Amino acid sequence: MTPDPSWKEDVLRLAGAWIDGHDDGTPAAGAASPPSEHGEVTQRYLADLLLVDALLSNMSHDAARVRERRIRRVMQALDEPAATVPARARVLRWAPLLTAAAVLLVVVLGSWIQFARQSLADDVLTAVNEVSAEATDRVYSFRRVQAAGEAGGEPAGRLYLRGRTGLVIVCDQAVLGRNADQFWVVVPPQEVFLSHDFQWIDARATQDEVGLRFVQQLSLESRHIPLMQLASVAELMQHDYDVTVSRVQFGPRVADLLQGQRRSARADLPAIIRLWSDHASRIIQRAELSWAPDNTLVLELLPAELVADQWYDYPAHCQGVPAVQHVP
Amino acid sequence: MSHAKKLFETLVREHADMLTVYLRSALGNVSDVDDLFQETMVVAWRRLDDFDHTRPFGPWLRGIARKLLQAHYRQARARRYTPAILDRLEARLAQLGHHPGDTWRDKLEMLRGCVQALPEHYHAVVTLRYFQEQAVAQLAHTLRLSIAAAKKRLQRARALVLDCMERKLAPLSSPVDQP
């Protein structure tokens, strides 16, 4: 590169306006002049900066999922010519069915309203589920409310989530986590328990009077832990709960409040789940998981934090070489 | 799925990241990237008989993408991108293609190294923007910076990554003359 700071600064600003100007990629108004007004050296440097931006964007946690989606779309598109039905024919084929459905909906208006509500709830829940499953780090505070009507005291700890499988809970005495199918607990000074089932760790650690202390300290029960993975909760609600949705104000934001009533008799699952998801981003702002009026777990979204890529693996929370025990 | 389609899927998978990066550099808009990605691959499938199997697939794919990009620019009346920019992108991607590594991911290990080597405050801004996909306003809030300062920091971080990349690619620099 030619070490001439003045032209470089200009190109950096131009590239910055293109890249960071607006989310849709259009430059900030008045910030960028057409590249044809610049010399070729400038244009080449601009191209290099655009390439760096694209390369870095493609290294995001979510890139693999997006890639698979694009590949799926391509492979489906290759099959389309054989399977394509002209749009008009499709409409004609569905027309009688739609008419019948419309008549039926008029007749059973009451049922329709109920159906529409559930369908809307399902759409919102699906969107919340997809956003929660993204491999983006989110941080929540959590506390357990143990008396009906109690507002709840200080948060018991901090919960880090990444998609469906990354979970870390940090408290003073221990760190509990999950990455993919592996649960782990790091207990000072250097003891680590690993298992594919958190309840096994809990049982073993309780026997050693380690886990009991840990769980008590957080005011949690072992059945709470897997449900703190909020992507799993959103998925669970789709299958095991009757869900309704309503639009509410949540601080300065408009939110969708999803309320789920458990259908099954499984006492290990919360009887009621409430999720407040931001209407625009679908990110869960607050969650309440209630097993009983005196047993509710409350999670609240905190400002984003920078964590290491390996944050959800136990070595990131150990100093030196730990003693690792596989349980059972 | 036919045998030919299975083989083509392998090619799509192998070149998906490279094509995404090329289109993203040349478009900026993510939803346009989705559309052009699909269109490029479908055209490639339909013209597969024209492909010279003795030559690498990546440049041929980028050739198709370039024609579609130019049509897209005309349609969208986008005057931002010039032939010089597209030429440079092509040259850089060809250079990356020659970099050691069996897969695209292997070839980009050096880029990861460049990000790791960034000074802490630049590393933080890159991590939040690119790995955690935070909007500029959000990462500015996280880092307690003004939006203008966050943008400036991002600009400088990208320039540093580019300098580092150039140093690592330099021993193999064949087709790209320095600006």
PDB file of C-alpha atoms in Angstrom, chain A residues 1-2 7-9 12-13 15-28 34-36 40-41 43-63 66-71 73-75 77-81 135-137 162 303-307 309, chain B residues 1 5 8-9 12-13 16-17 20-21 24-25 28-30 33-35 37-38 41-42 45-46 79-82 84-85 88-89 92-93 96 104 108 111-112 115 120 124 126-136 138 141-142 151-152 154-156 158-159 161-163 165-166 177-179:
ATOM      1  CA  MET A   1       0.000   0.000   0.000  1.00  0.00           C
ATOM      2  CA  THR A   2       1.181   3.499  -0.732  1.00  0.00           C
ATOM      3  CA  TRP A   7      -6.048   9.430   0.334  1.00  0.00           C
ATOM      4  CA  LYS A   8      -6.321   6.376   2.564  1.00  0.00           C
ATOM      5  CA  GLU A   9      -8.425   8.282   5.069  1.00  0.00           C
ATOM      6  CA  LEU A  12     -11.696   4.513   4.585  1.00  0.00           C
ATOM      7  CA  ARG A  13     -14.480   7.045   5.033  1.00  0.00           C
ATOM      8  CA  ALA A  15     -15.882   2.427   2.397  1.00  0.00           C
ATOM      9  CA  GLY A  16     -17.218   3.060   5.910  1.00  0.00           C
ATOM     10  CA  ALA A  17     -20.177   4.983   4.471  1.00  0.00           C
ATOM     11  CA  TRP A  18     -20.920   2.115   2.082  1.00  0.00           C
ATOM     12  CA  ILE A  19     -20.496  -0.616   4.644  1.00  0.00           C
ATOM     13  CA  ASP A  20     -21.799   0.934   7.853  1.00  0.00           C
ATOM     14  CA  GLY A  21     -24.016   3.686   6.419  1.00  0.00           C
ATOM     15  CA  HIS A  22     -27.319   1.842   6.608  1.00  0.00           C
ATOM     16  CA  ASP A  23     -28.294  -1.714   7.384  1.00  0.00           C
ATOM     17  CA  ASP A  24     -29.521  -2.248   3.816  1.00  0.00           C
ATOM     18  CA  GLY A  25     -26.105  -1.355   2.407  1.00  0.00           C
ATOM     19  CA  THR A  26     -26.979   2.035   0.940  1.00  0.00           C
ATOM     20  CA  PRO A  27     -24.502   4.772   1.827  1.00  0.00           C
ATOM     21  CA  ALA A  28     -25.244   7.445   4.366  1.00  0.00           C
ATOM     22  CA  PRO A  34     -19.414   7.708  -6.809  1.00  0.00           C
ATOM     23  CA  PRO A  35     -16.201   5.700  -7.144  1.00  0.00           C
ATOM     24  CA  SER A  36     -15.868   6.724 -10.779  1.00  0.00           C
ATOM     25  CA  GLU A  40      -8.116   3.453  -9.947  1.00  0.00           C
ATOM     26  CA  VAL A  41      -5.822   3.185  -6.950  1.00  0.00           C
ATOM     27  CA  GLN A  43     -11.126   2.089  -6.341  1.00  0.00           C
ATOM     28  CA  ARG A  44      -8.834  -0.897  -5.815  1.00  0.00           C
ATOM     29  CA  TYR A  45      -8.333  -0.050  -2.154  1.00  0.00           C
ATOM     30  CA  LEU A  46     -12.079   0.409  -1.798  1.00  0.00           C
ATOM     31  CA  ALA A  47     -12.642  -3.039  -3.331  1.00  0.00           C
ATOM     32  CA  ASP A  48     -10.137  -4.526  -0.851  1.00  0.00           C
ATOM     33  CA  LEU A  49     -11.994  -3.009   2.096  1.00  0.00           C
ATOM     34  CA  LEU A  50     -15.337  -4.272   0.793  1.00  0.00           C
ATOM     35  CA  LEU A  51     -13.786  -7.713   0.462  1.00  0.00           C
ATOM     36  CA  VAL A  52     -12.479  -7.628   4.047  1.00  0.00           C
ATOM     37  CA  ASP A  53     -15.971  -6.676   5.234  1.00  0.00           C
ATOM     38  CA  ALA A  54     -17.507  -9.565   3.286  1.00  0.00           C
ATOM     39  CA  LEU A  55     -14.892 -12.065   4.510  1.00  0.00           C
ATOM     40  CA  LEU A  56     -15.436 -11.038   8.129  1.00  0.00           C
ATOM     41  CA  SER A  57     -19.220 -11.127   7.748  1.00  0.00           C
ATOM     42  CA  ASN A  58     -18.938 -14.666   6.480  1.00  0.00           C
ATOM     43  CA  MET A  59     -17.140 -15.724   9.672  1.00  0.00           C
ATOM     44  CA  SER A  60     -20.136 -14.946  11.919  1.00  0.00           C
ATOM     45  CA  HIS A  61     -21.635 -17.578  14.208  1.00  0.00           C
ATOM     46  CA  ASP A  62     -24.659 -17.662  11.957  1.00  0.00           C
ATOM     47  CA  ALA A  63     -22.845 -18.051   8.627  1.00  0.00           C
ATOM     48  CA  VAL A  66     -27.281 -19.180   6.325  1.00  0.00           C
ATOM     49  CA  ARG A  67     -25.043 -21.157   3.970  1.00  0.00           C
ATOM     50  CA  GLU A  68     -27.128 -24.304   4.454  1.00  0.00           C
ATOM     51  CA  ARG A  69     -30.312 -22.327   3.818  1.00  0.00           C
ATOM     52  CA  ARG A  70     -28.883 -20.933   0.571  1.00  0.00           C
ATOM     53  CA  ILE A  71     -27.759 -24.383  -0.577  1.00  0.00           C
ATOM     54  CA  ARG A  73     -32.837 -23.015  -1.824  1.00  0.00           C
ATOM     55  CA  VAL A  74     -30.558 -23.707  -4.784  1.00  0.00           C
ATOM     56  CA  MET A  75     -31.223 -27.436  -4.747  1.00  0.00           C
ATOM     57  CA  ALA A  77     -34.757 -24.339  -7.396  1.00  0.00           C
ATOM     58  CA  LEU A  78     -33.065 -26.986  -9.564  1.00  0.00           C
ATOM     59  CA  ASP A  79     -36.090 -29.231  -9.099  1.00  0.00           C
ATOM     60  CA  GLU A  80     -38.608 -26.508  -9.810  1.00  0.00           C
ATOM     61  CA  PRO A  81     -39.088 -26.722 -13.610  1.00  0.00           C
ATOM     62  CA  ALA A 135     -25.861 -18.505  17.321  1.00  0.00           C
ATOM     63  CA  THR A 136     -25.737 -15.044  18.833  1.00  0.00           C
ATOM     64  CA  ASP A 137     -24.654 -14.469  22.422  1.00  0.00           C
ATOM     65  CA  ARG A 162     -25.872 -19.011  22.409  1.00  0.00           C
ATOM     66  CA  PRO A 303     -27.070  -5.481  27.521  1.00  0.00           C
ATOM     67  CA  ALA A 304     -24.880  -7.584  25.215  1.00  0.00           C
ATOM     68  CA  GLU A 305     -21.468  -8.655  26.469  1.00  0.00           C
ATOM     69  CA  LEU A 306     -18.384  -9.635  24.581  1.00  0.00           C
ATOM     70  CA  VAL A 307     -17.522 -13.293  25.241  1.00  0.00           C
ATOM     71  CA  ASP A 309     -15.782 -18.085  21.056  1.00  0.00           C
TER      72      ASP A 309
ATOM     73  CA  MET B   1     -31.895 -36.849  -6.408  1.00  0.00           C
ATOM     74  CA  LYS B   5     -27.392 -33.245  -8.922  1.00  0.00           C
ATOM     75  CA  PHE B   8     -23.435 -30.477  -8.303  1.00  0.00           C
ATOM     76  CA  GLU B   9     -24.533 -30.093  -4.691  1.00  0.00           C
ATOM     77  CA  VAL B  12     -22.283 -25.730  -4.584  1.00  0.00           C
ATOM     78  CA  ARG B  13     -21.269 -26.584  -1.029  1.00  0.00           C
ATOM     79  CA  ALA B  16     -20.814 -21.406  -1.415  1.00  0.00           C
ATOM     80  CA  ASP B  17     -18.682 -19.311   0.934  1.00  0.00           C
ATOM     81  CA  THR B  20     -21.207 -15.406  -0.917  1.00  0.00           C
ATOM     82  CA  VAL B  21     -18.126 -13.307  -0.171  1.00  0.00           C
ATOM     83  CA  ARG B  24     -21.479  -9.546  -0.620  1.00  0.00           C
ATOM     84  CA  SER B  25     -18.438  -7.458  -1.585  1.00  0.00           C
ATOM     85  CA  GLY B  28     -23.674  -4.978   0.218  1.00  0.00           C
ATOM     86  CA  ASN B  29     -27.378  -5.755   0.492  1.00  0.00           C
ATOM     87  CA  VAL B  30     -27.826  -9.197   2.072  1.00  0.00           C
ATOM     88  CA  VAL B  33     -26.905 -11.675  -2.081  1.00  0.00           C
ATOM     89  CA  ASP B  34     -29.475 -14.436  -1.462  1.00  0.00           C
ATOM     90  CA  ASP B  35     -31.151 -13.853  -4.824  1.00  0.00           C
ATOM     91  CA  PHE B  37     -26.447 -16.569  -5.133  1.00  0.00           C
ATOM     92  CA  GLN B  38     -29.386 -18.705  -6.185  1.00  0.00           C
ATOM     93  CA  MET B  41     -25.939 -21.444  -9.079  1.00  0.00           C
ATOM     94  CA  VAL B  42     -29.019 -22.183 -11.187  1.00  0.00           C
ATOM     95  CA  TRP B  45     -26.298 -25.882 -13.347  1.00  0.00           C
ATOM     96  CA  ARG B  46     -28.016 -25.148 -16.649  1.00  0.00           C
ATOM     97  CA  ARG B  79     -23.723   3.210 -10.153  1.00  0.00           C
ATOM     98  CA  ARG B  80     -21.509   2.536  -7.164  1.00  0.00           C
ATOM     99  CA  TYR B  81     -19.643  -0.404  -8.567  1.00  0.00           C
ATOM    100  CA  THR B  82     -17.229   0.027 -11.430  1.00  0.00           C
ATOM    101  CA  ALA B  84     -12.221  -1.585 -11.687  1.00  0.00           C
ATOM    102  CA  ILE B  85     -13.838  -2.678  -8.416  1.00  0.00           C
ATOM    103  CA  ARG B  88     -10.002  -6.082  -8.146  1.00  0.00           C
ATOM    104  CA  LEU B  89     -12.415  -8.391  -6.338  1.00  0.00           C
ATOM    105  CA  ARG B  92      -8.194 -10.889  -4.825  1.00  0.00           C
ATOM    106  CA  LEU B  93     -10.416 -13.961  -4.801  1.00  0.00           C
ATOM    107  CA  LEU B  96      -7.095 -16.331  -2.079  1.00  0.00           C
ATOM    108  CA  TRP B 104     -12.065 -22.230   1.720  1.00  0.00           C
ATOM    109  CA  LEU B 108      -9.020 -18.256   5.557  1.00  0.00           C
ATOM    110  CA  LEU B 111      -7.653 -14.133   8.252  1.00  0.00           C
ATOM    111  CA  ARG B 112      -8.568 -15.525  11.669  1.00  0.00           C
ATOM    112  CA  VAL B 115      -8.263 -10.790  13.616  1.00  0.00           C
ATOM    113  CA  GLU B 120      -7.715  -5.323  21.948  1.00  0.00           C
ATOM    114  CA  ALA B 124     -13.541  -6.108  20.372  1.00  0.00           C
ATOM    115  CA  VAL B 126     -14.679  -6.668  15.039  1.00  0.00           C
ATOM    116  CA  THR B 127     -15.975  -9.432  17.296  1.00  0.00           C
ATOM    117  CA  LEU B 128     -19.160  -7.562  18.130  1.00  0.00           C
ATOM    118  CA  ARG B 129     -19.831  -6.409  14.575  1.00  0.00           C
ATOM    119  CA  TYR B 130     -18.952  -9.517  12.632  1.00  0.00           C
ATOM    120  CA  PHE B 131     -19.034 -12.536  14.906  1.00  0.00           C
ATOM    121  CA  GLN B 132     -21.981 -11.443  17.036  1.00  0.00           C
ATOM    122  CA  GLU B 133     -23.621  -9.472  14.218  1.00  0.00           C
ATOM    123  CA  GLN B 134     -24.421  -6.432  16.312  1.00  0.00           C
ATOM    124  CA  ALA B 135     -25.585  -3.296  14.508  1.00  0.00           C
ATOM    125  CA  VAL B 136     -23.213  -0.336  14.750  1.00  0.00           C
ATOM    126  CA  GLN B 138     -25.725  -1.587  19.406  1.00  0.00           C
ATOM    127  CA  HIS B 141     -23.698   1.158  23.156  1.00  0.00           C
ATOM    128  CA  THR B 142     -21.909  -2.015  24.323  1.00  0.00           C
ATOM    129  CA  LYS B 151     -17.687   3.585  12.894  1.00  0.00           C
ATOM    130  CA  LYS B 152     -14.229   5.099  12.867  1.00  0.00           C
ATOM    131  CA  LEU B 154     -14.478  -0.290  12.562  1.00  0.00           C
ATOM    132  CA  GLN B 155     -12.924   1.481   9.567  1.00  0.00           C
ATOM    133  CA  ARG B 156      -9.482   1.312  11.107  1.00  0.00           C
ATOM    134  CA  ARG B 158     -10.815  -3.319   8.620  1.00  0.00           C
ATOM    135  CA  ALA B 159      -7.780  -1.427   7.291  1.00  0.00           C
ATOM    136  CA  VAL B 161      -7.001  -6.627   8.807  1.00  0.00           C
ATOM    137  CA  LEU B 162      -6.406  -5.766   5.156  1.00  0.00           C
ATOM    138  CA  ASP B 163      -2.777  -4.814   5.819  1.00  0.00           C
ATOM    139  CA  MET B 165      -3.930 -10.095   4.931  1.00  0.00           C
ATOM    140  CA  GLU B 166      -1.736  -8.502   2.320  1.00  0.00           C
ATOM    141  CA  ASP B 177      -0.453  -5.588  -8.426  1.00  0.00           C
ATOM    142  CA  GLN B 178      -0.231  -3.317  -5.454  1.00  0.00           C
ATOM    143  CA  PRO B 179      -2.312  -0.154  -5.527  1.00  0.00           C
TER     144      PRO B 179
END
